[in-house]
DNA sequence: TCACTGATGTACGAACCAGTACGTTAGCTG
DNA sequence: CAGCTAACGTACTGGTTCGTACATCAGTGA
């Protein structure tokens, strides 16, 4: 998360637009993730900032646009992480497994992002629709998946002609569910999907699942 | 969904506690699913009912308990559906595939339930925790999965010693994601996961994935 | 150094919204 | 048919919450 860093020259800078803006975004991210869009309080965000509510309206225009900006930055972070993906040197099977594991880890490390996405879905992605930036970011991960799938198909390792977007959905769904539904799943089934002791287990399970799917002999049903 | 049915003897019954209660629950389910817990308006629920806000407080005590009651009934519906599961006459592979397909269909047909679960997770399952009923419902689907897994293992069809709860999570995650994240996924990747024309495709994909996982030869990594 | 603009703080308003005090009625029970 | 209680309606309140009018200050460029 791109968060506010104290400048080396000890604090106390009075006027710093970029800094104020970033600090508002940091706190707003937490508050929206904590309580949902309607549950979040603009006053609460302001209170936890070194500035005032006035500044939120000055910089972002309103609660709605603030949430959109929070989303834009959050998606920016994950897009950056995906751009760091470097699995081209691996064979297709190892590459897919690695991609799945990195996705699992990344989701686990960014629960606020997962919550924001859940919240945005409750609101039917209206903020993404209203955002110019978010419409056309695309997903670096998709390009990676496309390359791996192509090479896996060429080498004959992957049996099925799987679509990259579908595979992305398959991997994401498990990683997302694990974080997003942690609480209800835990309450109903008595199992914490984010239990540290189980992380290796679930990483292996996801990798096994995806690889099994990609390499299975398709028997017509 | 257990919804309010007009009694055969034409309407106009003035006092009917059960009916009023059920109607409130129906409308509340829609309203909470539409707008989230904090976004939902008690006045709005009352307005769309043949009764008044006073009755909501009379029967349920408050907004919080109303939401809990909505959750309890929603989970009751899915539990009932799971109890109808009848796949014991099928061979393990067909049984698992059928279970996965039924789960996919059920989730798709109950988007409000999916939204309620998402909302409850944003609130860290606090209402489930506060509910006496929801704590101990268990999942009939889990029992079914356990039976299928046992028989699949016996017959040697299933290679791995997979845990029933894990398999349930695996199947649910894809079905859940497809409905819950429909909007953001659609906005970002330009693909509607609930497109009717794609339903058969995703049903097959989910089944293939789960079966491939269960029947794959495990190669030690 | 002075004026101008971007950045910031204070104080407040108006709408909203969960919850309730109080009064009324339907319909069953004896 | 009397009277009791569960069921219901009206009207209101008190606190909350988004948003803004207005005043002020910092720093820069001429």
Coordinates of C-alpha atoms (C1' of nucleotides) in Angstrom, one line a residue:
Chain A
X1 CA 0.0 0.0 0.0
X2 CA 1.4 3.4 -1.0
X3 CA 1.2 5.0 2.4
X4 CA 2.3 8.3 3.9
X5 CA 5.9 8.3 4.9
X6 CA 7.3 10.8 7.4
X7 CA 9.8 13.0 5.5
X8 CA 13.4 12.5 6.7
X9 CA 13.6 16.1 7.9
X10 CA 11.6 15.7 11.0
X11 CA 7.8 16.3 10.6
X12 CA 6.2 19.7 11.2
X13 CA 5.7 20.6 7.6
X14 CA 2.6 22.8 7.6
X15 CA 1.5 22.9 4.0
X16 CA 2.0 19.8 1.8
X17 CA -0.9 19.1 -0.5
X18 CA 0.5 15.8 -1.7
X19 CA 1.0 14.6 1.8
X20 CA -2.4 15.7 3.0
X21 CA -4.0 14.0 0.1
X22 CA -2.2 10.8 0.6
X23 CA -2.9 10.7 4.3
X24 CA -6.6 11.2 3.7
X25 CA -6.5 8.3 1.2
X26 CA -4.7 6.1 3.7
X27 CA -7.2 6.7 6.5
X28 CA -10.2 6.5 4.1
X29 CA -9.0 3.1 2.8
X30 CA -9.0 1.8 6.4
X31 CA -12.4 3.3 7.3
X32 CA -14.2 2.2 4.1
X33 CA -12.7 -1.3 4.4
X34 CA -13.7 -1.4 8.1
X35 CA -17.3 -0.3 7.8
X36 CA -18.4 -0.4 4.2
X37 CA -19.4 2.6 2.1
X38 CA -22.4 3.7 4.1
X39 CA -21.0 2.6 7.4
X40 CA -17.9 4.7 6.9
X41 CA -18.0 8.2 8.5
X42 CA -16.4 11.2 6.8
X43 CA -16.0 12.8 10.2
X44 CA -14.2 9.7 11.5
X45 CA -11.8 9.8 8.5
X46 CA -11.1 13.5 9.1
X47 CA -10.6 12.9 12.9
X48 CA -7.9 10.3 12.2
X49 CA -6.1 12.6 9.8
X50 CA -3.8 15.5 10.7
X51 CA -6.2 17.7 8.7
X52 CA -9.9 18.4 8.7
X53 CA -13.0 17.3 7.0
X54 CA -12.9 20.5 4.9
X55 CA -9.8 19.1 3.2
X56 CA -11.6 15.9 2.1
X57 CA -14.1 18.0 0.3
X58 CA -11.5 20.3 -1.0
X59 CA -9.4 17.5 -2.5
X60 CA -12.0 14.9 -3.4
X61 CA -15.3 16.6 -3.7
X62 CA -17.3 14.3 -1.6
X63 CA -17.6 10.9 0.0
X64 CA -18.5 9.2 -3.2
X65 CA -15.5 10.5 -5.1
X66 CA -13.3 9.8 -2.1
X67 CA -14.3 6.2 -2.3
X68 CA -13.7 6.1 -6.0
X69 CA -10.2 7.5 -5.4
X70 CA -9.6 4.9 -2.7
X71 CA -10.6 2.2 -5.1
X72 CA -8.4 3.6 -7.9
X73 CA -5.3 3.6 -5.6
X74 CA -6.1 0.1 -4.3
X75 CA -6.4 -1.3 -7.8
X76 CA -3.2 0.5 -8.7
X77 CA -1.3 -1.3 -6.0
X78 CA -2.4 -4.8 -7.2
X79 CA -1.7 -3.9 -10.8
X80 CA 1.8 -2.9 -9.7
X81 CA 2.3 -6.1 -7.9
X82 CA 1.2 -8.0 -11.0
X83 CA 3.6 -6.2 -13.1
X84 CA 6.4 -7.5 -10.9
X85 CA 5.3 -11.1 -11.8
X86 CA 8.3 -12.8 -13.3
X87 CA 7.6 -16.4 -14.2
X88 CA 8.7 -16.5 -17.8
X89 CA 11.8 -18.5 -16.9
X90 CA 9.7 -21.3 -15.4
X91 CA 8.2 -24.2 -17.3
X92 CA 4.4 -23.7 -17.8
X93 CA 3.4 -26.0 -14.9
X94 CA 5.7 -24.4 -12.4
X95 CA 4.8 -20.9 -13.8
X96 CA 1.1 -21.5 -13.2
X97 CA 1.7 -22.9 -9.8
X98 CA 3.8 -19.9 -8.9
X99 CA 1.3 -17.5 -10.2
X100 CA -1.4 -19.2 -8.1
X101 CA 0.7 -19.1 -5.0
X102 CA 1.6 -15.4 -5.5
X103 CA -2.1 -14.6 -5.9
X104 CA -3.0 -16.4 -2.8
X105 CA -0.3 -14.7 -0.8
X106 CA -1.1 -11.3 -2.2
X107 CA -4.8 -11.6 -1.4
X108 CA -4.0 -12.7 2.1
X109 CA -1.7 -9.8 2.6
X110 CA -4.2 -7.2 1.4
X111 CA -7.5 -7.9 3.2
X112 CA -8.5 -4.3 3.0
X113 CA -8.4 -4.5 -0.8
X114 CA -10.6 -7.6 -0.7
X115 CA -13.1 -5.9 1.5
X116 CA -13.1 -2.8 -0.8
X117 CA -13.9 -5.0 -3.8
X118 CA -16.7 -6.8 -1.9
X119 CA -18.1 -3.4 -0.9
X120 CA -17.8 -2.2 -4.5
X121 CA -19.7 -5.2 -5.7
X122 CA -22.5 -4.6 -3.2
X123 CA -22.8 -1.2 -5.0
X124 CA -22.7 -3.0 -8.3
X125 CA -19.4 -1.5 -9.4
X126 CA -20.9 1.9 -9.8
X127 CA -17.7 3.7 -8.7
X128 CA -15.6 1.7 -11.2
X129 CA -18.0 2.6 -13.9
X130 CA -17.8 6.2 -12.9
X131 CA -14.0 6.2 -12.9
X132 CA -12.0 7.0 -16.0
X133 CA -8.9 5.4 -14.7
X134 CA -10.4 2.1 -13.6
X135 CA -12.1 1.4 -16.8
X136 CA -9.0 0.8 -18.8
X137 CA -6.3 -0.6 -16.5
X138 CA -6.5 -4.1 -17.7
X139 CA -4.7 -6.8 -15.8
X140 CA -1.0 -7.5 -16.2
X141 CA -1.7 -10.9 -14.7
X142 CA -3.9 -11.7 -17.6
X143 CA -1.0 -11.2 -20.0
X144 CA 1.1 -13.4 -17.9
X145 CA -1.5 -16.1 -17.9
X146 CA -2.0 -15.8 -21.7
X147 CA 1.7 -16.3 -22.3
X148 CA 1.9 -19.3 -19.9
X149 CA -1.1 -20.9 -21.4
X150 CA 0.2 -20.5 -24.9
X151 CA 3.5 -22.1 -24.1
X152 CA 1.9 -24.8 -22.1
X153 CA -0.4 -25.6 -25.1
X154 CA 2.5 -25.6 -27.5
X155 CA 4.6 -28.0 -25.4
X156 CA 1.6 -30.3 -25.1
X157 CA 1.6 -30.1 -21.3
X158 CA -1.8 -28.5 -21.1
X159 CA -4.5 -30.5 -22.6
X160 CA -7.4 -28.1 -22.7
X161 CA -7.8 -24.9 -24.6
X162 CA -8.5 -22.8 -21.5
X163 CA -9.3 -19.2 -21.7
X164 CA -7.0 -16.8 -19.8
X165 CA -9.9 -14.8 -18.2
X166 CA -11.5 -18.0 -17.0
X167 CA -8.4 -19.3 -15.5
X168 CA -7.9 -16.0 -13.8
X169 CA -11.4 -16.2 -12.4
X170 CA -10.7 -19.8 -11.2
X171 CA -7.5 -18.8 -9.3
X172 CA -8.9 -15.6 -8.0
X173 CA -12.1 -17.1 -6.8
X174 CA -10.4 -19.4 -4.3
X175 CA -8.0 -16.7 -3.1
X176 CA -10.7 -14.2 -2.8
X177 CA -13.1 -16.5 -1.0
X178 CA -10.5 -17.4 1.5
X179 CA -10.1 -13.8 2.6
X180 CA -13.6 -12.4 1.9
X181 CA -15.6 -15.1 3.5
X182 CA -13.2 -15.9 6.3
X183 CA -15.6 -14.8 9.0
X184 CA -18.9 -16.5 7.9
X185 CA -16.9 -19.6 6.9
X186 CA -15.2 -19.7 10.3
X187 CA -18.4 -19.1 12.2
X188 CA -20.3 -21.8 10.3
X189 CA -17.7 -24.5 9.8
X190 CA -15.3 -23.8 12.7
X191 CA -12.3 -23.4 10.4
X192 CA -10.2 -20.4 9.9
X193 CA -9.2 -20.3 6.3
X194 CA -6.4 -17.9 7.1
X195 CA -4.9 -20.0 9.8
X196 CA -1.1 -19.6 9.4
X197 CA -0.6 -23.3 10.0
X198 CA -2.8 -24.1 7.1
X199 CA -1.3 -21.6 4.6
X200 CA 1.0 -24.1 3.0
X201 CA -1.8 -26.6 2.8
X202 CA -4.0 -24.2 0.9
X203 CA -1.2 -23.0 -1.4
X204 CA -0.6 -26.6 -2.4
X205 CA -4.3 -27.3 -2.8
X206 CA -4.8 -24.4 -5.1
X207 CA -1.8 -25.3 -7.2
X208 CA -2.7 -28.9 -7.4
X209 CA -6.2 -28.0 -8.4
X210 CA -5.3 -25.7 -11.2
X211 CA -2.5 -27.9 -12.5
X212 CA -4.8 -31.0 -12.4
X213 CA -7.4 -29.1 -14.4
X214 CA -4.9 -27.9 -17.0
X215 CA -3.2 -31.3 -17.5
X216 CA -6.1 -33.7 -17.1
X217 CA -7.0 -35.9 -20.0
X218 CA -10.5 -34.7 -21.0
X219 CA -12.9 -37.6 -21.0
X220 CA -16.0 -36.7 -22.8
X221 CA -19.0 -36.9 -20.6
Chain B
X1 CA -37.3 -18.2 -0.6
X2 CA -40.1 -18.6 1.9
X3 CA -42.1 -15.6 0.9
X4 CA -45.5 -14.3 1.8
X5 CA -48.3 -15.9 -0.1
X6 CA -51.7 -14.4 -0.5
X7 CA -54.1 -16.6 1.4
X8 CA -56.6 -18.3 -0.9
X9 CA -59.6 -16.6 0.8
X10 CA -59.0 -13.2 -0.9
X11 CA -56.7 -10.9 1.1
X12 CA -58.0 -8.2 3.5
X13 CA -57.1 -10.0 6.7
X14 CA -56.4 -7.2 9.1
X15 CA -54.6 -9.0 11.9
X16 CA -52.1 -11.7 11.1
X17 CA -48.9 -11.8 13.1
X18 CA -47.2 -14.5 11.1
X19 CA -48.0 -12.9 7.9
X20 CA -46.9 -9.4 8.9
X21 CA -43.6 -10.9 10.3
X22 CA -43.0 -12.8 7.1
X23 CA -43.7 -9.8 4.9
X24 CA -41.3 -7.7 6.9
X25 CA -38.6 -10.4 6.5
X26 CA -39.2 -10.5 2.7
X27 CA -38.8 -6.8 2.3
X28 CA -36.0 -6.5 4.7
X29 CA -34.1 -9.2 2.8
X30 CA -34.4 -7.3 -0.4
X31 CA -33.5 -4.0 1.2
X32 CA -30.4 -5.3 3.1
X33 CA -29.2 -7.2 0.0
X34 CA -29.7 -4.1 -2.1
X35 CA -27.9 -1.5 0.1
X36 CA -25.9 -3.3 2.7
X37 CA -26.5 -3.1 6.5
X38 CA -25.8 0.6 6.9
X39 CA -27.2 1.5 3.6
X40 CA -30.5 -0.2 4.3
X41 CA -33.3 2.1 5.7
X42 CA -35.7 0.9 8.3
X43 CA -38.2 3.5 7.0
X44 CA -37.8 2.2 3.5
X45 CA -38.5 -1.4 4.7
X46 CA -41.6 -0.2 6.5
X47 CA -42.8 1.8 3.6
X48 CA -42.7 -1.3 1.3
X49 CA -44.7 -3.3 3.8
X50 CA -48.4 -3.2 4.4
X51 CA -47.5 -2.4 8.0
X52 CA -45.5 0.3 9.8
X53 CA -42.0 0.8 11.2
X54 CA -43.5 0.3 14.7
X55 CA -44.1 -3.4 13.8
X56 CA -40.5 -3.9 12.9
X57 CA -39.5 -2.9 16.4
X58 CA -42.4 -4.8 17.8
X59 CA -41.4 -8.1 16.2
X60 CA -37.7 -7.9 15.8
X61 CA -36.5 -5.4 18.4
X62 CA -34.3 -3.3 16.1
X63 CA -32.4 -3.1 12.9
X64 CA -29.6 -5.3 14.1
X65 CA -31.9 -8.1 15.2
X66 CA -33.9 -7.7 12.0
X67 CA -30.8 -8.3 10.0
X68 CA -29.9 -11.3 12.1
X69 CA -33.4 -12.8 11.5
X70 CA -33.0 -12.1 7.7
X71 CA -29.7 -14.0 7.8
X72 CA -31.2 -16.9 9.8
X73 CA -34.0 -17.4 7.3
X74 CA -31.7 -17.0 4.3
X75 CA -29.4 -19.7 5.7
X76 CA -32.4 -21.8 6.4
X77 CA -33.4 -21.8 2.8
X78 CA -30.0 -23.0 1.6
X79 CA -29.9 -25.6 4.3
X80 CA -33.2 -26.9 3.1
X81 CA -32.0 -27.0 -0.5
X82 CA -29.0 -29.0 0.6
X83 CA -31.1 -31.5 2.4
X84 CA -32.8 -32.2 -0.9
X85 CA -29.5 -33.3 -2.4
X86 CA -29.8 -36.8 -3.6
X87 CA -26.7 -38.1 -5.3
X88 CA -26.1 -41.3 -3.4
X89 CA -27.3 -43.4 -6.3
X90 CA -24.5 -41.9 -8.5
X91 CA -21.0 -43.1 -8.7
X92 CA -18.6 -40.8 -6.8
X93 CA -17.3 -38.9 -9.9
X94 CA -20.8 -38.2 -11.1
X95 CA -22.0 -37.4 -7.6
X96 CA -19.3 -34.8 -7.1
X97 CA -20.0 -33.3 -10.5
X98 CA -23.7 -33.1 -9.8
X99 CA -23.1 -31.6 -6.4
X100 CA -20.9 -28.9 -7.9
X101 CA -23.4 -28.2 -10.6
X102 CA -26.3 -27.9 -8.2
X103 CA -24.2 -25.5 -6.0
X104 CA -23.4 -23.4 -9.0
X105 CA -27.1 -23.2 -10.0
X106 CA -28.3 -22.5 -6.5
X107 CA -25.9 -19.7 -6.0
X108 CA -26.9 -18.2 -9.3
X109 CA -30.5 -18.4 -8.4
X110 CA -30.1 -16.7 -5.0
X111 CA -28.0 -13.6 -5.6
X112 CA -29.6 -11.9 -2.6
X113 CA -28.3 -14.6 -0.3
X114 CA -24.8 -14.2 -1.7
X115 CA -25.0 -10.4 -1.1
X116 CA -26.2 -11.0 2.5
X117 CA -23.2 -13.2 3.1
X118 CA -20.8 -10.7 1.6
X119 CA -22.4 -8.0 3.8
X120 CA -22.2 -10.2 6.9
X121 CA -18.5 -10.8 6.2
X122 CA -17.9 -7.0 6.0
X123 CA -19.3 -7.0 9.5
X124 CA -17.1 -9.9 10.5
X125 CA -19.9 -12.3 11.0
X126 CA -21.0 -10.6 14.2
X127 CA -24.7 -11.4 13.6
X128 CA -24.0 -15.0 13.1
X129 CA -22.0 -15.0 16.3
X130 CA -24.9 -13.3 18.1
X131 CA -27.4 -15.8 16.7
X132 CA -28.3 -19.0 18.6
X133 CA -29.8 -20.7 15.6
X134 CA -27.0 -20.0 13.1
X135 CA -24.2 -21.3 15.4
X136 CA -25.3 -24.8 15.1
X137 CA -26.9 -25.5 11.8
X138 CA -24.1 -27.3 10.2
X139 CA -24.3 -28.0 6.5
X140 CA -26.1 -31.0 5.0
X141 CA -23.9 -30.5 2.0
X142 CA -20.9 -31.4 4.1
X143 CA -22.4 -34.7 5.1
X144 CA -23.0 -35.5 1.4
X145 CA -19.5 -34.6 0.5
X146 CA -18.1 -36.8 3.3
X147 CA -20.1 -39.7 2.0
X148 CA -19.0 -39.2 -1.6
X149 CA -15.4 -38.8 -0.7
X150 CA -15.4 -41.9 1.4
X151 CA -16.9 -44.0 -1.3
X152 CA -14.6 -42.5 -3.9
X153 CA -11.6 -43.3 -1.8
X154 CA -12.8 -46.9 -1.2
X155 CA -13.3 -47.5 -4.9
X156 CA -9.9 -46.1 -5.6
X157 CA -11.3 -43.5 -8.0
X158 CA -10.2 -40.6 -5.8
X159 CA -6.5 -40.4 -5.3
X160 CA -6.1 -37.8 -2.7
X161 CA -7.2 -37.8 0.9
X162 CA -9.2 -34.6 0.6
X163 CA -10.9 -33.0 3.5
X164 CA -14.7 -32.5 3.1
X165 CA -14.6 -28.9 4.4
X166 CA -11.8 -28.0 2.0
X167 CA -13.6 -29.5 -0.9
X168 CA -16.7 -27.6 0.1
X169 CA -14.6 -24.4 0.2
X170 CA -13.2 -25.1 -3.2
X171 CA -16.6 -25.6 -4.9
X172 CA -18.2 -22.8 -3.0
X173 CA -15.5 -20.3 -3.8
X174 CA -16.0 -20.5 -7.5
X175 CA -19.8 -20.4 -7.3
X176 CA -19.7 -17.6 -4.8
X177 CA -17.2 -15.5 -6.7
X178 CA -19.2 -15.8 -9.9
X179 CA -22.2 -14.1 -8.3
X180 CA -20.6 -11.9 -5.7
X181 CA -17.9 -10.4 -7.9
X182 CA -20.0 -10.3 -11.0
X183 CA -20.0 -6.5 -11.2
X184 CA -16.3 -5.7 -10.6
X185 CA -15.2 -8.6 -12.7
X186 CA -17.5 -7.5 -15.5
X187 CA -16.4 -3.9 -15.3
X188 CA -12.7 -4.8 -15.3
X189 CA -12.6 -7.7 -17.7
X190 CA -15.6 -7.1 -19.8
X191 CA -17.0 -10.5 -19.1
X192 CA -20.3 -11.2 -17.4
X193 CA -19.8 -14.4 -15.4
X194 CA -23.5 -14.8 -15.2
X195 CA -24.1 -14.6 -18.9
X196 CA -26.7 -17.3 -19.7
X197 CA -24.9 -18.4 -22.8
X198 CA -21.9 -19.2 -20.6
X199 CA -23.7 -21.1 -17.9
X200 CA -23.1 -24.5 -19.4
X201 CA -19.5 -23.6 -20.0
X202 CA -18.9 -22.6 -16.3
X203 CA -20.8 -25.6 -15.0
X204 CA -18.5 -27.9 -17.0
X205 CA -15.4 -26.0 -16.1
X206 CA -16.2 -26.3 -12.4
X207 CA -17.0 -30.0 -12.6
X208 CA -13.9 -30.7 -14.7
X209 CA -11.7 -28.8 -12.2
X210 CA -13.0 -30.6 -9.1
X211 CA -12.9 -34.0 -10.7
X212 CA -9.4 -33.4 -12.1
X213 CA -8.2 -32.5 -8.7
X214 CA -9.8 -35.5 -7.0
X215 CA -8.6 -38.0 -9.6
X216 CA -5.2 -36.7 -10.5
X217 CA -2.1 -38.7 -9.9
X218 CA -0.3 -36.8 -7.2
X219 CA 3.2 -36.1 -8.4
X220 CA 5.4 -35.1 -5.5
X221 CA 6.8 -31.6 -6.2
Chain C
dT1 C1' 8.0 43.3 -0.5
dC2 C1' 3.4 42.9 -1.8
dA3 C1' -0.3 40.8 -3.7
dC4 C1' -2.4 36.7 -5.1
dT5 C1' -3.6 31.9 -5.0
dG6 C1' -3.7 27.5 -3.2
dA7 C1' -4.2 25.3 1.2
dT8 C1' -6.4 25.1 5.6
dG9 C1' -9.4 25.6 9.9
dT10 C1' -14.0 26.7 12.3
dA11 C1' -18.4 26.6 12.9
dC12 C1' -22.7 25.6 11.5
dG13 C1' -27.0 23.9 9.0
dA14 C1' -30.3 20.9 7.2
dA15 C1' -31.6 16.6 6.2
dC16 C1' -31.8 12.1 7.7
dC17 C1' -32.8 8.2 10.4
dA18 C1' -33.1 4.8 14.3
dG19 C1' -35.9 4.3 17.8
dT20 C1' -40.0 5.4 21.0
dA21 C1' -44.2 7.4 23.7
dC22 C1' -48.6 7.0 23.5
dG23 C1' -52.9 5.9 21.9
dT24 C1' -56.2 2.5 19.3
dT25 C1' -58.4 -1.6 17.6
dA26 C1' -59.3 -6.6 16.4
dG27 C1' -60.5 -10.7 17.9
dC28 C1' -60.3 -14.4 21.1
dT29 C1' -61.8 -16.2 25.8
dG30 C1' -64.6 -17.0 29.4
Chain D
dC1 C1' -71.1 -9.8 25.2
dA2 C1' -67.5 -8.0 28.2
dG3 C1' -63.0 -7.3 28.7
dC4 C1' -58.4 -8.4 28.0
dT5 C1' -54.3 -8.7 25.2
dA6 C1' -51.8 -9.1 21.1
dA7 C1' -51.4 -6.4 17.2
dC8 C1' -51.2 -2.2 15.1
dG9 C1' -50.8 3.1 13.8
dT10 C1' -49.3 8.1 14.5
dA11 C1' -46.5 11.4 15.5
dC12 C1' -42.5 12.7 17.3
dT13 C1' -37.5 13.2 19.1
dG14 C1' -32.7 13.3 19.7
dG15 C1' -28.7 12.4 17.8
dT16 C1' -26.0 11.8 13.8
dT17 C1' -23.8 13.0 9.5
dC18 C1' -22.9 14.9 5.0
dG19 C1' -21.8 19.0 3.2
dT20 C1' -20.7 24.2 3.1
dA21 C1' -20.2 29.3 4.2
dC22 C1' -16.9 32.0 5.7
dA23 C1' -12.6 33.4 7.5
dT24 C1' -7.5 32.8 7.5
dC25 C1' -2.9 31.8 6.5
dA26 C1' 1.5 30.2 3.8
dG27 C1' 4.3 30.6 0.3
dT28 C1' 5.5 32.1 -4.4
dG29 C1' 6.2 35.0 -8.3
dA30 C1' 6.6 39.6 -10.0

